[in-house]
Short mmCIF file of C-alpha atoms in Angstrom, two decimals:
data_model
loop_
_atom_site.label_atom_id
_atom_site.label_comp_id
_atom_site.label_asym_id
_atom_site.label_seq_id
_atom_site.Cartn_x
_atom_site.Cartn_y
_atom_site.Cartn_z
CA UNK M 30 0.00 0.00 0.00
CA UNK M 31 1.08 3.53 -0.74
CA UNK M 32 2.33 5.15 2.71
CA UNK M 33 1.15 8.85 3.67
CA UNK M 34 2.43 11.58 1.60
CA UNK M 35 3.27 14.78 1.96
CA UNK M 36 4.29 18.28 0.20
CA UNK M 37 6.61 20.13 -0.21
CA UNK M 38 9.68 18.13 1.04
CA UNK M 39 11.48 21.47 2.23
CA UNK M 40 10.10 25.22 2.33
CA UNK M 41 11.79 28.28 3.49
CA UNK M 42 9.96 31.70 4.16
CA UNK M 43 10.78 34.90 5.91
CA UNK M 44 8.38 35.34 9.03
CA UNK M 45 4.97 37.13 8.10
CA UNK M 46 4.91 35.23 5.22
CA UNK M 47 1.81 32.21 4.14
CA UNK M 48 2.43 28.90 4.03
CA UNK M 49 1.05 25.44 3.44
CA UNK M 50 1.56 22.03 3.23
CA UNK M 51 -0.35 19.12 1.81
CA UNK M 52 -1.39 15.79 2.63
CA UNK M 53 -2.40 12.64 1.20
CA UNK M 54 -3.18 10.13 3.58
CA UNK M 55 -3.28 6.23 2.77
CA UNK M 56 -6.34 5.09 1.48
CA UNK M 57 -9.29 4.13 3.64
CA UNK M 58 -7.84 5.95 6.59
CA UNK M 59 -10.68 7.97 7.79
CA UNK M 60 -8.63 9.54 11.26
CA UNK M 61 -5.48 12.28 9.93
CA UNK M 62 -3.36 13.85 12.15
CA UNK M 63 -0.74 16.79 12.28
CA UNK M 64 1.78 17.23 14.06
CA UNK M 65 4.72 19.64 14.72
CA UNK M 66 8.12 18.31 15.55
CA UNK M 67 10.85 20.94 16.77
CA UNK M 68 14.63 19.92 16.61
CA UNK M 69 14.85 17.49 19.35
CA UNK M 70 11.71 16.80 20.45
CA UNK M 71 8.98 14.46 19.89
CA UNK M 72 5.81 15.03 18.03
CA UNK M 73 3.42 17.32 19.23
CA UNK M 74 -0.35 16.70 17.97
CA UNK M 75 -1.48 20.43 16.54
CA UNK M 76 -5.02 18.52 15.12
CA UNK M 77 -7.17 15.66 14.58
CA UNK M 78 -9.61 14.88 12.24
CA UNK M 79 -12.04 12.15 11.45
CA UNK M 80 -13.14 11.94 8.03
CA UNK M 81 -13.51 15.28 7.88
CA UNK M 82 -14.57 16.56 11.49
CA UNK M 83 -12.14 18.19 13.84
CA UNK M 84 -11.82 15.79 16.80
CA UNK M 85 -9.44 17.63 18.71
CA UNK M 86 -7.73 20.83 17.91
CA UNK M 87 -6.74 22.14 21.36
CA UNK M 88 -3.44 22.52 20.78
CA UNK M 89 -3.45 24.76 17.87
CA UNK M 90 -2.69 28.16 18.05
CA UNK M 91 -5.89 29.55 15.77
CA UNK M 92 -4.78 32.83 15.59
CA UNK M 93 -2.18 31.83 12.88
CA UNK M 94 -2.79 28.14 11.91
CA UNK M 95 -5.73 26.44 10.24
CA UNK M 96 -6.28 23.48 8.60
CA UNK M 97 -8.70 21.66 6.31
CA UNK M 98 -10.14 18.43 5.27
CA UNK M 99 -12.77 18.82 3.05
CA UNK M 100 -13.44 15.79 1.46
CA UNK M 101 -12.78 13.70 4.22
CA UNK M 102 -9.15 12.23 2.14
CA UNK M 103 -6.43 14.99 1.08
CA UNK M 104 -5.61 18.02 4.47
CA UNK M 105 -3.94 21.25 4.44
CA UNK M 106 -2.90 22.98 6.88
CA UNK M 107 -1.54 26.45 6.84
CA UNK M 108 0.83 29.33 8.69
CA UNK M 109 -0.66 32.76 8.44
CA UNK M 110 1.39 34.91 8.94
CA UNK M 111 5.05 32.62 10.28
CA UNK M 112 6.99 33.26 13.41
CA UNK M 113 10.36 32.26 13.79
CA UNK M 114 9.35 29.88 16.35
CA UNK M 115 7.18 27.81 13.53
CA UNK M 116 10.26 26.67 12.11
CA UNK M 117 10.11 23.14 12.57
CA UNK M 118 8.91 19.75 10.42
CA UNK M 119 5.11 19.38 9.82
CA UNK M 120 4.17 15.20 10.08
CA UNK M 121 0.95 14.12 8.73
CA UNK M 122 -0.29 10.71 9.77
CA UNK M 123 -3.07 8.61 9.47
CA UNK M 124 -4.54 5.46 10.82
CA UNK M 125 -7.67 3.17 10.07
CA UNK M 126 -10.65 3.78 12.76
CA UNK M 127 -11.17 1.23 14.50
CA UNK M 128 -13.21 3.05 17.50
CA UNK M 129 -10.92 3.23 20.69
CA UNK M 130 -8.54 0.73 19.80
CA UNK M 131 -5.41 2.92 19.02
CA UNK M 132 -3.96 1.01 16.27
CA UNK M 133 -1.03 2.23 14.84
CA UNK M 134 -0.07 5.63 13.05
CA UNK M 135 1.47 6.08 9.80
CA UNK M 136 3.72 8.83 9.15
CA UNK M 137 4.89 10.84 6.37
CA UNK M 138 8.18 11.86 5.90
CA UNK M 139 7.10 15.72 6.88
CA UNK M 140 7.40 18.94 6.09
CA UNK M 141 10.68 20.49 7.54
CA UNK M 142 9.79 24.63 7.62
CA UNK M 143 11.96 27.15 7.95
CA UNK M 144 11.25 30.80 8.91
CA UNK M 145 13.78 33.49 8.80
CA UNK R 19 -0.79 14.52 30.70
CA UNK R 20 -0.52 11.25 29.35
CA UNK R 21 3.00 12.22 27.69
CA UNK R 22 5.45 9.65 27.90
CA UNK R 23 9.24 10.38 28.56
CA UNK R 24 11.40 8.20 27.61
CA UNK R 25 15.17 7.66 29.08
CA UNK R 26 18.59 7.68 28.72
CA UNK R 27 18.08 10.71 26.22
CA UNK R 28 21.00 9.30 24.31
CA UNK R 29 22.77 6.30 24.36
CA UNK R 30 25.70 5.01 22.22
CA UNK R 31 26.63 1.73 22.35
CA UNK R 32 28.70 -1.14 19.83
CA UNK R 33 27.36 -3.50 17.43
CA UNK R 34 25.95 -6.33 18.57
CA UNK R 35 25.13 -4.91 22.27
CA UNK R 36 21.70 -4.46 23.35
CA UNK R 37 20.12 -1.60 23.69
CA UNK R 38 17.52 -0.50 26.36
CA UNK R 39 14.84 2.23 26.43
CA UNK R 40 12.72 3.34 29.01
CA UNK R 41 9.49 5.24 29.12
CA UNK R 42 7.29 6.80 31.98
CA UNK R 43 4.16 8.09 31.88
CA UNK R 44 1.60 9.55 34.72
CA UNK R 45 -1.99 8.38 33.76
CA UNK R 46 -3.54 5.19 33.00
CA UNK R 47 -3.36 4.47 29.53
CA UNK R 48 -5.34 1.72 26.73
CA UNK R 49 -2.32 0.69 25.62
CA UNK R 50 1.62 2.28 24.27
CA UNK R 51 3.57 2.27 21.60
CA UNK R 52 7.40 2.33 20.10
CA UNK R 53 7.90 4.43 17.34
CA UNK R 54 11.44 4.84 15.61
CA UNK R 55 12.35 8.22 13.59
CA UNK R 56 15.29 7.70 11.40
CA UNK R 57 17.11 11.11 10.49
CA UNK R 58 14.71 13.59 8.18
CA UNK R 59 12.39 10.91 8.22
CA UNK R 60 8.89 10.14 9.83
CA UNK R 61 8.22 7.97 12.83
CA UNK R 62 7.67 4.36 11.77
CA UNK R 63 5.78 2.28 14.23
CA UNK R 64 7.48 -0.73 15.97
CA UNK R 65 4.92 -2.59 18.29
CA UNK R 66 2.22 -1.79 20.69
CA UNK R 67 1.39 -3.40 24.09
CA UNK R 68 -1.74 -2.97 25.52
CA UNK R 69 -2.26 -2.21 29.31
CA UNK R 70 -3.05 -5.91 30.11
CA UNK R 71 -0.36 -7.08 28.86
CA UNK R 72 2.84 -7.53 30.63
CA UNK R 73 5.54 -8.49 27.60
CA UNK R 74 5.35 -8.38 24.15
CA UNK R 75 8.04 -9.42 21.02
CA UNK R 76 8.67 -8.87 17.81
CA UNK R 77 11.83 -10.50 15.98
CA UNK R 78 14.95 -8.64 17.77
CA UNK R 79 12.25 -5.91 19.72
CA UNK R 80 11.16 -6.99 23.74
CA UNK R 81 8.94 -4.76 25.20
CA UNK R 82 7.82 -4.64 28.85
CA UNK R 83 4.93 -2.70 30.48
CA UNK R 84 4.65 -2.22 34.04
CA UNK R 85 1.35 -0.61 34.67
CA UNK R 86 1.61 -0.14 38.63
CA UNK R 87 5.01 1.43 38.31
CA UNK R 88 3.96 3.46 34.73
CA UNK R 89 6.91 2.61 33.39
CA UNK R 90 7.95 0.51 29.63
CA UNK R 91 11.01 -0.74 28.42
CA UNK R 92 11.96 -1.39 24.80
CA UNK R 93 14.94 -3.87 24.55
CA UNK R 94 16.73 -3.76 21.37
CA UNK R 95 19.14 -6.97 21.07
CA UNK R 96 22.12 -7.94 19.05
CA UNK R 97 21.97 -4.12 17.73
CA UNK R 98 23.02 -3.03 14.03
CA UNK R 99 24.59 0.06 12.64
CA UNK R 100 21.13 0.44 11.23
CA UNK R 101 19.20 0.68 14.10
CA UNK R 102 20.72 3.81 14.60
CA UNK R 103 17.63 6.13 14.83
CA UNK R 104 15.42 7.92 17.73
CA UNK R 105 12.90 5.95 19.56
CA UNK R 106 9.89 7.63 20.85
CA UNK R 107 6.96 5.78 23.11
CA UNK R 108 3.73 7.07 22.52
CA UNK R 109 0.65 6.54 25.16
CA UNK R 110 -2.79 6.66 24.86
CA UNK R 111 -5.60 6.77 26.87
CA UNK R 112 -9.34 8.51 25.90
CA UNK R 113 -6.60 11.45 24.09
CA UNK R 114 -4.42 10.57 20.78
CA UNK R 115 -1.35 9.40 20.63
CA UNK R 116 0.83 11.85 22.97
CA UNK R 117 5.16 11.39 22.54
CA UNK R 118 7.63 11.90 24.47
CA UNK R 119 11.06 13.39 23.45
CA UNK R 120 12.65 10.35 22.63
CA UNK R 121 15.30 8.53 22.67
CA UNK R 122 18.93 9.39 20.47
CA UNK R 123 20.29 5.96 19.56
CA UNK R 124 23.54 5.28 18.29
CA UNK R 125 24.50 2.26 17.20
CA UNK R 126 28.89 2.34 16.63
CA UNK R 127 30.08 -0.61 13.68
#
């Protein structure tokens, strides 16, 4: 099966610019996930959506970042306008829904941002 | 929070040691999970162990849960150069999937 993909690889921007990344999640996976990863840390969940519902997006900061889902499949999510404290890599997973059994995530290779 | 954190934050050891991970967490939890992050890469799941079960494998992968104490191990034997990567546990409860800040494993040929 094709794993989760995401664009662009790479993406540099001066701070008050746009951005946005894209991704393609494996087929059939209803639940998609984002998640911000800062040099030397682990993941940290910015949003979760099912199909496409938000199930949790407590830990976004809304005042800058939104993101989309709108046929339930392909997400965006976007910086408007970028800090210098954004710069980090964007992950997109996604996982089948199986109700609460947590089965595994399955990662992209990410989005690695950097604001100057 | 359920966040895991996982210890030593590095560790460097020889080919064909074994390598050991731990993980701590503060709330009760459904069940955790391994990941490993190779360098510019996403996580890649390992195994899972659910919170009724005390030891799990998978080919050179042990993993222990200790509920009462909160605590996981991942056991890594007869380690390769390739193995070489970050190891995160992930724990979940009623939330998503929270990490911790992993572990930085190197693996010297």
């Amino acid at each position: 099966e094709a794993g989760v993909a995401q664009s662009p690889r790479y993406k540099i921007i001066e701070k008050r610019q746009s951005v946005a990344f894209w991704c393609n999640p494996i087929s059939g996976h209803a639940t998609l996930y984002w998640y911000q990863q800062i040099l030397g840390q682990g993941p940290k969940l910015l949003i979760q959506f099912q199909n496409n519902g938000v199930v949790d997006d407590s830990q976004l900061p809304k005042d800058r970042f939104s993101a989309e889902r709108l046929k339930g499949v392909d997400s965006t999510l976007k910086i408007q306008p970028a800090k210098l404290e954004d710069s980090a890599v964007y992950l997109c997973a996604s996982r089948h829904y199986r109700g609460r059994d947590n089965s595994p995530l399955h990662f992209g290779n990410g989005t690695r941002l950097t604001v100057t | 929070s359920q966040q895991g954190e996982e210890d030593p934050q590095a560790l460097s050891i020889q080919e064909g040691e074994n390598a050991t991970m731990n993980c701590s967490y503060k709330t009760s939890i459904n069940n955790l999970q391994w990941y490993r992050q190779n360098s510019g890469r996403g996580l890649v799941h390992l195994i899972l162990i659910r919170s009724n079960e005390r030891e799990k494998h998978s080919g050179r992968l042990r993993v222990t849960l200790d509920t009462s104490k909160k605590s996981s191990s991942l056991l890594i034997t007869a380690s390769r150069a390739a193995d070489t990567a970050s190891y995160f546990c992930a724990t979940s409860g009623n939330t998503p999937l929270v990490f911790g800040k992993g572990t930085r494993l190197s693996v010297i040929a």
